[in-house]
């Protein structure tokens, strides 16, 4: 039951700023910040805040009633116009590797933390406004965010949560009533777009790059302070920090990261910008920029046009990139441990954990009781070749596979492929399909699992509804015209992605032809 009827009743306990070193400078101008984890900074006031949407579940976690969420005060506070009691706004200092290159200091260039709330069940939740104005870390940019990218972040964080993927959450999406200049295509044609602020929520917003920045500057004292703080607050089960515990902590991070990426591969999510500043120390999906969802199964696909040449962050590369990022984190904390073995062992744990999670996920997706490498390695590999060759919609295919009619398997499988593929099925594909189906049927016999049971198990891991790229864009198009119903409708459907949801079929359809080449649908730049 919501127990908070005014934002003044939120209970803040801002450990991050109480226990970690602050930037001594409190003027808000762009600079390099040394020996500090954060800078105090106030959000920029805006003209006319207007609530677009809020997440009921996140509000509940905070104990907020719907009256509070629909009040004028709520939109004022979560756009950054007013601080509620206990809020102490600050921007975090971090660095990162961007597209494989060390980029130096980055930091919260357009994120401003409001503090840490103790939630309904005693859990600690940091609140962070994204797009609330410039900070010392804004470099050459304005600290703002536009509506289209804010809708995408808001909807996708909630969708991911409901899919069972570890992620930062989103409490609210508020228009600022001001215009923001953006060159969406980086082609010298900037346009004014509506500005917006999302309030993100997570136990911690610390990133790999939060540690990297200190070791890159040989500031081992602050590095140690932040590591110890993180272990005590977010990994308390490891006990008091020590050299041994540092190794165990890194292993935990490896494990959590493996679990997260395995989930991405399960649901067909492409993050798009897996820079080390976008890697959460808690293994949460963070920073929803030019992300996308696989439509036609293609491991080489990335929605990020900024990465179109190297395709570093393409779908099939995500597991290796997470590993590469973990290696960078290992390098950053090495000075505290001064031993290579525990770090290397932990990295092996990543690989093992990812492989196991991947195998379990694939077995589940196919309705198998467990993954048997002897038969299932090739079963999965052949399937992925087929899906790629037939340009099959990943979500539609797996969901539909649960309904395979075993009494008339061949025809039923053909129908499924037809319904879910974007390319005509040529003879070669038909052959691949026949051969895979016969292996699959054989494999199902080994498990001898009752049909009903298999179907229910598959439907619990193969979503019917994901945030299809073009659906997000349609909701954005409407919202830009002042009609927020599309955002609300999508949010509602995405709350129960594994349920059939009568009457919602239009959210579970193949990508229409017009969406294939339209900007925002399958091609996105970093401009946001
Ligand atoms: P991203 O690629 O969104 O993860 O951002 C990389 C870095 O650029 C982070 O330090 C962001 O805070 C910063 N950044 C991105 N967009 C802006 C913006 N509009 N204003 C200020 N900083 C930004
Ligand atoms: Mg980022």
Coordinates of C-alpha atoms in Angstrom, one line a residue, residues 4 6-18 62 64 77-78 82-90 113-119 123-128 171 199:
X4 CA 3.6 8.4 1.0
X6 CA 3.6 14.0 -0.2
X7 CA 7.1 13.9 -1.6
X8 CA 8.2 15.6 1.6
X9 CA 7.7 12.2 3.3
X10 CA 10.3 10.4 1.2
X11 CA 13.1 9.2 3.4
X12 CA 16.5 10.1 2.0
X13 CA 19.8 8.7 3.2
X14 CA 22.4 10.0 0.8
X15 CA 25.4 7.8 1.5
X16 CA 27.1 8.3 -1.8
X17 CA 27.8 12.0 -1.0
X18 CA 28.1 11.5 2.7
X62 CA 9.0 4.2 -3.4
X64 CA 4.2 6.9 -3.7
X77 CA 10.2 17.8 -8.5
X78 CA 11.0 15.2 -11.2
X82 CA 12.0 21.9 -6.9
X83 CA 14.0 19.8 -4.4
X84 CA 11.9 17.8 -1.9
X85 CA 13.2 17.5 1.6
X86 CA 16.4 15.4 1.8
X87 CA 17.3 15.8 -1.8
X88 CA 21.0 16.8 -2.4
X89 CA 21.7 17.0 -6.1
X90 CA 25.0 15.9 -7.5
X113 CA 21.3 12.5 -8.9
X114 CA 18.7 13.7 -6.3
X115 CA 19.8 11.3 -3.6
X116 CA 19.1 7.8 -2.2
X117 CA 15.6 7.0 -1.0
X118 CA 14.9 4.2 1.4
X119 CA 12.1 2.3 -0.4
X123 CA 15.9 -1.1 -0.2
X124 CA 18.1 1.8 -1.2
X125 CA 17.1 3.5 -4.4
X126 CA 19.1 6.3 -6.0
X127 CA 17.0 8.8 -8.0
X128 CA 18.6 10.4 -11.0
X171 CA 9.9 6.5 -12.4
X199 CA 13.8 10.1 -13.6

